[in-house]
Amino acid sequence: MEKEEYLIILGVLLIVGFFLFPSENLSGMFCDGDRGTLGDYYISVQNGFLMVSSNSQELFVARGRNVILKKIELDYSFSNGCYTLNVRRKPEEALYLFILGVVLIGMAFYYLAFLKYR
């Protein structure tokens, strides 16, 4: 096998590693007037509204069991005026695996298409 084939195989293995990388489970309980964070998410509960934001952008808003805005997958339950949240997400390191795999495969194909067989 040639070096570009090894790069393609390594890239595919890194991408597969991204999908096999375990997800993080972030959970917490927030009642009316509470504020806090879950990972990169800022959580606040005011006047019965649950608001989840990140980087000054609202990602999820709910009041009781009614979802008003949903930009992320978020498991939550509402009971006795309190929200129990559960967020599943891939860690940042897993994203680096995916990007590195795509870059390696792209480099190998660029080499094959434009440099090796000129």
PDB file of C-alpha atoms in Angstrom:
ATOM      1  CA  MET A   1       0.000   0.000   0.000  1.00  0.00           C
ATOM      2  CA  GLU A   2       1.123   3.516  -0.698  1.00  0.00           C
ATOM      3  CA  LYS A   3       1.285   6.430   1.721  1.00  0.00           C
ATOM      4  CA  GLU A   4      -1.893   8.103   0.421  1.00  0.00           C
ATOM      5  CA  GLU A   5      -3.846   4.904   1.037  1.00  0.00           C
ATOM      6  CA  TYR A   6      -2.613   4.907   4.629  1.00  0.00           C
ATOM      7  CA  LEU A   7      -3.786   8.521   4.976  1.00  0.00           C
ATOM      8  CA  ILE A   8      -7.250   7.603   3.707  1.00  0.00           C
ATOM      9  CA  ILE A   9      -7.487   4.635   6.082  1.00  0.00           C
ATOM     10  CA  LEU A  10      -6.300   6.756   9.024  1.00  0.00           C
ATOM     11  CA  GLY A  11      -8.850   9.449   8.126  1.00  0.00           C
ATOM     12  CA  VAL A  12     -11.674   6.920   7.984  1.00  0.00           C
ATOM     13  CA  LEU A  13     -10.588   5.460  11.338  1.00  0.00           C
ATOM     14  CA  LEU A  14     -10.619   8.935  12.918  1.00  0.00           C
ATOM     15  CA  ILE A  15     -14.117   9.615  11.581  1.00  0.00           C
ATOM     16  CA  VAL A  16     -15.322   6.249  12.911  1.00  0.00           C
ATOM     17  CA  GLY A  17     -13.679   7.157  16.235  1.00  0.00           C
ATOM     18  CA  PHE A  18     -15.816  10.306  16.333  1.00  0.00           C
ATOM     19  CA  PHE A  19     -18.999   8.243  16.107  1.00  0.00           C
ATOM     20  CA  LEU A  20     -17.772   5.741  18.705  1.00  0.00           C
ATOM     21  CA  PHE A  21     -16.671   8.455  21.149  1.00  0.00           C
ATOM     22  CA  PRO A  22     -19.104   8.389  24.084  1.00  0.00           C
ATOM     23  CA  SER A  23     -21.481  11.307  24.560  1.00  0.00           C
ATOM     24  CA  GLU A  24     -21.461  13.432  27.690  1.00  0.00           C
ATOM     25  CA  ASN A  25     -24.585  13.430  29.833  1.00  0.00           C
ATOM     26  CA  LEU A  26     -25.115  16.763  31.555  1.00  0.00           C
ATOM     27  CA  SER A  27     -28.009  16.990  33.981  1.00  0.00           C
ATOM     28  CA  GLY A  28     -29.320  19.366  36.595  1.00  0.00           C
ATOM     29  CA  MET A  29     -32.411  20.571  38.422  1.00  0.00           C
ATOM     30  CA  PHE A  30     -33.528  24.193  38.256  1.00  0.00           C
ATOM     31  CA  CYS A  31     -36.467  25.808  40.064  1.00  0.00           C
ATOM     32  CA  ASP A  32     -38.039  29.258  39.644  1.00  0.00           C
ATOM     33  CA  GLY A  33     -35.412  31.958  40.156  1.00  0.00           C
ATOM     34  CA  ASP A  34     -32.458  29.599  39.653  1.00  0.00           C
ATOM     35  CA  ARG A  35     -29.595  30.258  37.261  1.00  0.00           C
ATOM     36  CA  GLY A  36     -26.650  28.105  36.397  1.00  0.00           C
ATOM     37  CA  THR A  37     -24.672  26.343  33.714  1.00  0.00           C
ATOM     38  CA  LEU A  38     -24.579  22.887  32.189  1.00  0.00           C
ATOM     39  CA  GLY A  39     -21.369  22.628  30.210  1.00  0.00           C
ATOM     40  CA  ASP A  40     -21.455  25.485  27.691  1.00  0.00           C
ATOM     41  CA  TYR A  41     -25.160  26.157  28.229  1.00  0.00           C
ATOM     42  CA  TYR A  42     -26.486  28.920  30.484  1.00  0.00           C
ATOM     43  CA  ILE A  43     -29.761  27.919  32.184  1.00  0.00           C
ATOM     44  CA  SER A  44     -32.249  30.237  33.876  1.00  0.00           C
ATOM     45  CA  VAL A  45     -35.793  29.804  35.159  1.00  0.00           C
ATOM     46  CA  GLN A  46     -37.885  32.955  35.614  1.00  0.00           C
ATOM     47  CA  ASN A  47     -41.660  33.273  36.014  1.00  0.00           C
ATOM     48  CA  GLY A  48     -42.086  29.614  35.062  1.00  0.00           C
ATOM     49  CA  PHE A  49     -40.086  29.939  31.829  1.00  0.00           C
ATOM     50  CA  LEU A  50     -37.090  27.685  31.263  1.00  0.00           C
ATOM     51  CA  MET A  51     -34.469  29.388  29.086  1.00  0.00           C
ATOM     52  CA  VAL A  52     -31.343  27.683  27.760  1.00  0.00           C
ATOM     53  CA  SER A  53     -28.818  29.839  25.939  1.00  0.00           C
ATOM     54  CA  SER A  54     -25.268  29.709  24.669  1.00  0.00           C
ATOM     55  CA  ASN A  55     -23.139  32.560  23.334  1.00  0.00           C
ATOM     56  CA  SER A  56     -25.957  35.093  23.923  1.00  0.00           C
ATOM     57  CA  GLN A  57     -28.376  33.099  21.758  1.00  0.00           C
ATOM     58  CA  GLU A  58     -31.486  31.397  23.104  1.00  0.00           C
ATOM     59  CA  LEU A  59     -31.517  27.731  22.143  1.00  0.00           C
ATOM     60  CA  PHE A  60     -34.470  26.357  24.098  1.00  0.00           C
ATOM     61  CA  VAL A  61     -37.445  28.023  25.794  1.00  0.00           C
ATOM     62  CA  ALA A  62     -40.305  26.228  27.533  1.00  0.00           C
ATOM     63  CA  ARG A  63     -43.060  27.007  29.992  1.00  0.00           C
ATOM     64  CA  GLY A  64     -44.198  23.954  31.881  1.00  0.00           C
ATOM     65  CA  ARG A  65     -44.630  21.165  29.368  1.00  0.00           C
ATOM     66  CA  ASN A  66     -45.091  23.544  26.413  1.00  0.00           C
ATOM     67  CA  VAL A  67     -42.007  24.038  24.244  1.00  0.00           C
ATOM     68  CA  ILE A  68     -41.819  27.515  22.708  1.00  0.00           C
ATOM     69  CA  LEU A  69     -38.381  27.428  21.026  1.00  0.00           C
ATOM     70  CA  LYS A  70     -36.323  24.324  20.278  1.00  0.00           C
ATOM     71  CA  LYS A  71     -32.960  24.640  18.514  1.00  0.00           C
ATOM     72  CA  ILE A  72     -31.222  21.822  20.433  1.00  0.00           C
ATOM     73  CA  GLU A  73     -32.249  18.356  21.581  1.00  0.00           C
ATOM     74  CA  LEU A  74     -32.944  18.635  25.277  1.00  0.00           C
ATOM     75  CA  ASP A  75     -34.670  16.116  27.515  1.00  0.00           C
ATOM     76  CA  TYR A  76     -36.499  17.854  30.323  1.00  0.00           C
ATOM     77  CA  SER A  77     -39.277  17.181  32.747  1.00  0.00           C
ATOM     78  CA  PHE A  78     -41.396  19.592  34.750  1.00  0.00           C
ATOM     79  CA  SER A  79     -42.817  18.862  38.189  1.00  0.00           C
ATOM     80  CA  ASN A  80     -43.643  20.989  41.243  1.00  0.00           C
ATOM     81  CA  GLY A  81     -42.393  24.169  39.555  1.00  0.00           C
ATOM     82  CA  CYS A  82     -38.933  22.716  38.887  1.00  0.00           C
ATOM     83  CA  TYR A  83     -37.289  21.587  35.666  1.00  0.00           C
ATOM     84  CA  THR A  84     -34.987  18.585  35.476  1.00  0.00           C
ATOM     85  CA  LEU A  85     -32.703  18.838  32.444  1.00  0.00           C
ATOM     86  CA  ASN A  86     -30.655  16.209  30.650  1.00  0.00           C
ATOM     87  CA  VAL A  87     -28.405  17.227  27.746  1.00  0.00           C
ATOM     88  CA  ARG A  88     -26.440  14.737  25.638  1.00  0.00           C
ATOM     89  CA  ARG A  89     -23.619  16.072  23.519  1.00  0.00           C
ATOM     90  CA  LYS A  90     -20.315  15.012  22.046  1.00  0.00           C
ATOM     91  CA  PRO A  91     -17.230  16.399  23.794  1.00  0.00           C
ATOM     92  CA  GLU A  92     -15.127  18.926  21.909  1.00  0.00           C
ATOM     93  CA  GLU A  93     -12.282  16.403  21.531  1.00  0.00           C
ATOM     94  CA  ALA A  94     -14.546  14.176  19.426  1.00  0.00           C
ATOM     95  CA  LEU A  95     -15.141  17.026  16.984  1.00  0.00           C
ATOM     96  CA  TYR A  96     -11.373  17.390  16.535  1.00  0.00           C
ATOM     97  CA  LEU A  97     -11.173  13.689  15.591  1.00  0.00           C
ATOM     98  CA  PHE A  98     -13.806  14.196  12.898  1.00  0.00           C
ATOM     99  CA  ILE A  99     -12.162  17.324  11.474  1.00  0.00           C
ATOM    100  CA  LEU A 100      -8.711  15.721  11.424  1.00  0.00           C
ATOM    101  CA  GLY A 101     -10.104  12.666   9.632  1.00  0.00           C
ATOM    102  CA  VAL A 102     -11.766  14.793   6.956  1.00  0.00           C
ATOM    103  CA  VAL A 103      -8.588  16.860   6.475  1.00  0.00           C
ATOM    104  CA  LEU A 104      -6.418  13.738   6.079  1.00  0.00           C
ATOM    105  CA  ILE A 105      -8.784  12.234   3.514  1.00  0.00           C
ATOM    106  CA  GLY A 106      -8.934  15.559   1.665  1.00  0.00           C
ATOM    107  CA  MET A 107      -5.134  15.800   1.586  1.00  0.00           C
ATOM    108  CA  ALA A 108      -4.828  12.270   0.208  1.00  0.00           C
ATOM    109  CA  PHE A 109      -7.384  12.896  -2.544  1.00  0.00           C
ATOM    110  CA  TYR A 110      -5.768  16.230  -3.436  1.00  0.00           C
ATOM    111  CA  TYR A 111      -2.408  14.499  -3.734  1.00  0.00           C
ATOM    112  CA  LEU A 112      -3.880  11.733  -5.891  1.00  0.00           C
ATOM    113  CA  ALA A 113      -5.868  14.066  -8.144  1.00  0.00           C
ATOM    114  CA  PHE A 114      -3.436  16.935  -8.681  1.00  0.00           C
ATOM    115  CA  LEU A 115       0.100  15.937  -7.751  1.00  0.00           C
ATOM    116  CA  LYS A 116       0.744  12.236  -8.264  1.00  0.00           C
ATOM    117  CA  TYR A 117      -0.655  11.724 -11.761  1.00  0.00           C
ATOM    118  CA  ARG A 118       0.148  14.982 -13.498  1.00  0.00           C
TER     119      ARG A 118
END
